[in-house]
GROMACS .gro file of C-alpha atoms in nm:
model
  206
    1UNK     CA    1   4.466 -16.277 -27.307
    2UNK     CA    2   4.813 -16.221 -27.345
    3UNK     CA    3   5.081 -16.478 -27.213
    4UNK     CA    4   5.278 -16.290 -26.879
    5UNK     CA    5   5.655 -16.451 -26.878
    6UNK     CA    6   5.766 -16.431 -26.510
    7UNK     CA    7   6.113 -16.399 -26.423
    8UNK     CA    8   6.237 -16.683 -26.182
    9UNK     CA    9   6.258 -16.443 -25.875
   10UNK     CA   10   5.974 -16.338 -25.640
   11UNK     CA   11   5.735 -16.577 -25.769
   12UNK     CA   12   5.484 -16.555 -25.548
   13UNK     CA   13   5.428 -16.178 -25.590
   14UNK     CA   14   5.378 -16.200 -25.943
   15UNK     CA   15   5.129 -16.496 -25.922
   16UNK     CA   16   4.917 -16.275 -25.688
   17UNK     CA   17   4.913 -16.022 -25.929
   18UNK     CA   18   4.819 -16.254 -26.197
   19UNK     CA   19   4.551 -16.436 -25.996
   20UNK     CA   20   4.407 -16.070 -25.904
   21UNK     CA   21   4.369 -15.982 -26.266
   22UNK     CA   22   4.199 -16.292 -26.388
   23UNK     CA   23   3.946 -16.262 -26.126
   24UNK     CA   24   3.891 -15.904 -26.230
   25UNK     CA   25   3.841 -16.008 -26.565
   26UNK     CA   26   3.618 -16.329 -26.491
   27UNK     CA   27   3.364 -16.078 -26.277
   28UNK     CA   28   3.353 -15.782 -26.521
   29UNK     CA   29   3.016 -15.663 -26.515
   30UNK     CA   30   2.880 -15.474 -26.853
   31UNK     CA   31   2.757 -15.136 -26.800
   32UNK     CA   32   2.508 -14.960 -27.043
   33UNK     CA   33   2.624 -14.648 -27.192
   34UNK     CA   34   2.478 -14.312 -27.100
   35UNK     CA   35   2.341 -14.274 -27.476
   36UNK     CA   36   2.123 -14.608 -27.434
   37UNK     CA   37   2.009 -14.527 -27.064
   38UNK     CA   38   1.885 -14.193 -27.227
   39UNK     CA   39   1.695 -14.383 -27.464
   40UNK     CA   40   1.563 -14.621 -27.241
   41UNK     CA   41   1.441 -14.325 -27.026
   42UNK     CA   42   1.303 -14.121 -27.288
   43UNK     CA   43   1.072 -14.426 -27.450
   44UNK     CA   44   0.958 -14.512 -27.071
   45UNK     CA   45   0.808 -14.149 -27.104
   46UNK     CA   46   0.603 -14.238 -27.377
   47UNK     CA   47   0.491 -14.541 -27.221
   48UNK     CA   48   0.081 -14.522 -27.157
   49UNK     CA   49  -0.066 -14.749 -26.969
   50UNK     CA   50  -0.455 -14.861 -26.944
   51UNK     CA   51  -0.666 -14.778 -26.675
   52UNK     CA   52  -0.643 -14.942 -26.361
   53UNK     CA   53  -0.968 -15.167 -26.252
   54UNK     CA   54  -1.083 -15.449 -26.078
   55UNK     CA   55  -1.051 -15.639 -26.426
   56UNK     CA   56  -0.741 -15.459 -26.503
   57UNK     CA   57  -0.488 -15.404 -26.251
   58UNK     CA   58  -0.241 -15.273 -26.384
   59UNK     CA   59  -0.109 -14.941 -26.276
   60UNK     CA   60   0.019 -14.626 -26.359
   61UNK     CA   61   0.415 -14.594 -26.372
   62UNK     CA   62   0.513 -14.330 -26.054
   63UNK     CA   63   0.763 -14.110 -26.258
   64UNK     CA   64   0.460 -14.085 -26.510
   65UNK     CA   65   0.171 -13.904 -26.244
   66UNK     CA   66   0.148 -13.575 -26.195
   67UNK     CA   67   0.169 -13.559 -25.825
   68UNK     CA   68   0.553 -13.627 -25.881
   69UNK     CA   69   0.545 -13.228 -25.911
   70UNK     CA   70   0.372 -13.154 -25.553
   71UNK     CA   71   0.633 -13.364 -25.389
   72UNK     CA   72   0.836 -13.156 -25.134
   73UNK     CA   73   0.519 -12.878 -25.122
   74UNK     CA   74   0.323 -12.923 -24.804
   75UNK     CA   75  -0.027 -12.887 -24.912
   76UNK     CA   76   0.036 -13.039 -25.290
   77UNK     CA   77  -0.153 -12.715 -25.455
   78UNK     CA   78  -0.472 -12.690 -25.212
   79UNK     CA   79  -0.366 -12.455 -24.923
   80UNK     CA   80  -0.272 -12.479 -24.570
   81UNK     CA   81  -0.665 -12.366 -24.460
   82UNK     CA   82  -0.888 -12.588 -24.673
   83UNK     CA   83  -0.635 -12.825 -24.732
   84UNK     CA   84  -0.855 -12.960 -25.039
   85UNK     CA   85  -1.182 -13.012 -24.777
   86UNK     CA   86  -1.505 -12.941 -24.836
   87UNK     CA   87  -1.687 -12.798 -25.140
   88UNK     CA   88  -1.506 -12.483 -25.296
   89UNK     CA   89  -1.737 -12.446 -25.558
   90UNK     CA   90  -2.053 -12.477 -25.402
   91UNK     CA   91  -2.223 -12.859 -25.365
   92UNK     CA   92  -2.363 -13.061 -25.700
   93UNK     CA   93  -2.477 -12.791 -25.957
   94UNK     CA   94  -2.473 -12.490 -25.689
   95UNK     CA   95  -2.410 -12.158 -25.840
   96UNK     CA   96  -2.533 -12.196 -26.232
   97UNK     CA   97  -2.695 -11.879 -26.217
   98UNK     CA   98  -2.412 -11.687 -26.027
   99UNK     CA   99  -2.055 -11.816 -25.996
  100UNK     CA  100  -2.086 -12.100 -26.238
  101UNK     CA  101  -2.318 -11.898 -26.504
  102UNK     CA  102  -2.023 -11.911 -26.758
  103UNK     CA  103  -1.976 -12.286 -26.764
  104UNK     CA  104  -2.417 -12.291 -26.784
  105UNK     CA  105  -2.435 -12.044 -27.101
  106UNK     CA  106  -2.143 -12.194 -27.279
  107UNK     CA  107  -2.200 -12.583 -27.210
  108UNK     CA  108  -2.612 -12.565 -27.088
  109UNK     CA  109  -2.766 -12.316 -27.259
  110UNK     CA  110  -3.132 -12.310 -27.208
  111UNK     CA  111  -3.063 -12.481 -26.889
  112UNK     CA  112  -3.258 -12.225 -26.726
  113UNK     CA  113  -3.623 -12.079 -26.803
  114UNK     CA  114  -3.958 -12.167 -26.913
  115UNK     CA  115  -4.044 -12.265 -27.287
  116UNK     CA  116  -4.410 -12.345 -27.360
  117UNK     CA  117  -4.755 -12.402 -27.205
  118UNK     CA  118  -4.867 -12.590 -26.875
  119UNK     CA  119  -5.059 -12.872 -26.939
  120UNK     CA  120  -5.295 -12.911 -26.638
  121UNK     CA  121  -5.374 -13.285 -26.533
  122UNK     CA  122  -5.111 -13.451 -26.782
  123UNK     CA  123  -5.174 -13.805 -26.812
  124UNK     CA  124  -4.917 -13.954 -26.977
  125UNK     CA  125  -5.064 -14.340 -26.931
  126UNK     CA  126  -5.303 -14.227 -27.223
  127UNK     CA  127  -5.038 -14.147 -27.478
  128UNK     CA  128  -4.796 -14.494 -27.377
  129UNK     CA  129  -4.716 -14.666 -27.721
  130UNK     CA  130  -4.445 -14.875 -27.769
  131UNK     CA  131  -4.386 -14.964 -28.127
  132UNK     CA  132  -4.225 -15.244 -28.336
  133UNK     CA  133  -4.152 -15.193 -28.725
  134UNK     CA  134  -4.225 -15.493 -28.929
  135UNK     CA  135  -3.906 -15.601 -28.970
  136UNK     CA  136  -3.882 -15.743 -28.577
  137UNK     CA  137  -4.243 -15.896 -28.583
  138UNK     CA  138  -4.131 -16.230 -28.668
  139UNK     CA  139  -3.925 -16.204 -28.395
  140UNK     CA  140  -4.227 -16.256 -28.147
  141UNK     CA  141  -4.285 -16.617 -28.300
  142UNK     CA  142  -4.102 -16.892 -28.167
  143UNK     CA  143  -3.783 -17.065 -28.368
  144UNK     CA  144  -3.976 -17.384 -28.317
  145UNK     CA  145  -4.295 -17.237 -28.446
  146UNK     CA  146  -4.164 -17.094 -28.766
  147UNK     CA  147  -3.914 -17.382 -28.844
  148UNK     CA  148  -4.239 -17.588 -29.076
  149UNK     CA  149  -4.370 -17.253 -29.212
  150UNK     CA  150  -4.450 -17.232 -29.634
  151UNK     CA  151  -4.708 -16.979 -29.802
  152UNK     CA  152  -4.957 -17.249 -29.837
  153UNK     CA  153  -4.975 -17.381 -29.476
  154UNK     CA  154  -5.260 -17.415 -29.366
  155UNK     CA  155  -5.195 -17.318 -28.957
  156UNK     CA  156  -5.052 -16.981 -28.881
  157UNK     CA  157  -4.894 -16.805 -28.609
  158UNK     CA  158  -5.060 -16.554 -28.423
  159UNK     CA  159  -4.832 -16.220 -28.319
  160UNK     CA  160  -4.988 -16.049 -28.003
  161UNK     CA  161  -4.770 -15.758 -28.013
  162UNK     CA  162  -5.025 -15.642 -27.694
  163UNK     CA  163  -4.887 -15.940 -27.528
  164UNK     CA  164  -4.503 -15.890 -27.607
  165UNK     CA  165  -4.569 -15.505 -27.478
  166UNK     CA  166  -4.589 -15.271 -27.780
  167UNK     CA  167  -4.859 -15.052 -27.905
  168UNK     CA  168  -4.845 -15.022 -28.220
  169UNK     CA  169  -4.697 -15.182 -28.562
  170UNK     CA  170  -4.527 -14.901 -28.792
  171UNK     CA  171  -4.349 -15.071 -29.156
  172UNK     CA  172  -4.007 -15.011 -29.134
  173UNK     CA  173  -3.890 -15.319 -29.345
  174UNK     CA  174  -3.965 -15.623 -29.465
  175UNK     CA  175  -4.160 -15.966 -29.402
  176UNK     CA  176  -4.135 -16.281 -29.547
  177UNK     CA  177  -4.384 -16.424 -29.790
  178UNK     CA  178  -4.585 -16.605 -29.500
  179UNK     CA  179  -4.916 -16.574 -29.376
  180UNK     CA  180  -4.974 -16.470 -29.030
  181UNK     CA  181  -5.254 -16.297 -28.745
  182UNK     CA  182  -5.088 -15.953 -28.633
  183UNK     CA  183  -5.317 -15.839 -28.302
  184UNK     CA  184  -5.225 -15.491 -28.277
  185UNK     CA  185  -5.379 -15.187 -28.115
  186UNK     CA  186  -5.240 -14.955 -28.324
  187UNK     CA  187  -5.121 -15.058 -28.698
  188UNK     CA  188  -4.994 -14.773 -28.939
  189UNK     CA  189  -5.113 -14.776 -29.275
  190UNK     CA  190  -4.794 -14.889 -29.416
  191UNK     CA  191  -4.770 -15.156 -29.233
  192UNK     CA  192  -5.131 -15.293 -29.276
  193UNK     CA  193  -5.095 -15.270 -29.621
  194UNK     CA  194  -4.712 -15.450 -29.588
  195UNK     CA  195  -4.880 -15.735 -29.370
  196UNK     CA  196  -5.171 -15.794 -29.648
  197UNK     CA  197  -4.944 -15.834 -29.929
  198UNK     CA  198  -4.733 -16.118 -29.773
  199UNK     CA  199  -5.025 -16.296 -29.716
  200UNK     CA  200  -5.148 -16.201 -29.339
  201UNK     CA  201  -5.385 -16.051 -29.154
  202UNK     CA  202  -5.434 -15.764 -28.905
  203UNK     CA  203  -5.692 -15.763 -28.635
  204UNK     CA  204  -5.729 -15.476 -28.413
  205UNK     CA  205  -5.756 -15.534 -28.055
  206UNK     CA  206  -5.871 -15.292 -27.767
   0.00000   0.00000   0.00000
């Protein structure tokens, strides 16, 4: 700040003036040029938020939705009749033979139709068979159970896979060298002969 030299005469009008410009400079208040508003604006535009939820409530910037382009348009794109009521295109999958019969052949095809034969008096209780692969059998048997476990105990565990709700024992995988009692209904070859080899046993159950 420069030093003002003030002639002897009217005084007090020149202190004013020199009071009024320190203030001015004291209060200046910085201003961002137009070049870094600009940028400012331009990276807000790129600016993608999550989804809004319960968990997450954070929401979508305003200038950012696309209803910003409806403003000042009465019916915002859906008519003055409708007014974006009811169901234009029919109600749930209405119309996938007629009106909607592109969106079916391109997206759905064999949507539509018969393939096959009937089969009278299907019963499909007959044909229920859950399955476990080997690998998961030891699963069934407690962590307390298999903690004392070698090849040459003497007491083995018994795996009802009946009782833990599958059918049948296929042999995807492996098992560890220790005997055990697999009570199956159904056992696949593979899997009988897997079970043998580590030591175990399969008996079939009804």
């Amino acid at each position: 700040l420069s030093v003002f030299h003030l002639p002897t005469t009217h005084t007090s009008n020149h202190q004013r003036i020199l009071s009024t410009l320190l203030d001015n400079l004291l209060h200046i208040t910085f201003r961002p040029s137009p070049i870094t508003t600009a940028s400012a604006l331009s990276s807000a535009h790129h600016y993608r938020p999550l989804f809004a939820s319960p968990f997450n409530p954070q929401k979508m910037p305003t200038h950012l939705s696309k209803t910003r382009k409806h403003r000042g348009h009465v019916s915002a794109g859906n008519g003055r009749v409708g007014k974006h009521r009811k169901h234009p295109g029919g109600r749930g999958l209405a119309g996938g033979q007629h009106h909607h019969r592109t969106n079916m052949d391109k997206y759905h095809p064999g949507y539509f139709g018969k393939v096959g034969m009937r089969h009278f008096h299907l019963t499909r209780n007959s044909s229920y068979r859950p399955v476990v692969n080997l690998d998961k059998l030891w699963t069934l048997v407690p962590a307390e159970q298999r903690k004392g476990l070698t090849s040459s105990s003497t007491e083995v565990p018994v795996i009802d896979t009946l009782a833990a709700g599958y059918g049948k024992v296929l042999g995807k995988g492996r098992l560890p060298a220790l005997p055990c009692i697999v009570k199956a209904r159904w056992v696949s070859s593979l899997a009988e002969k897997k079970i043998k080899e580590a030591g175990g046993v399969v008996k079939l159950v009804a």
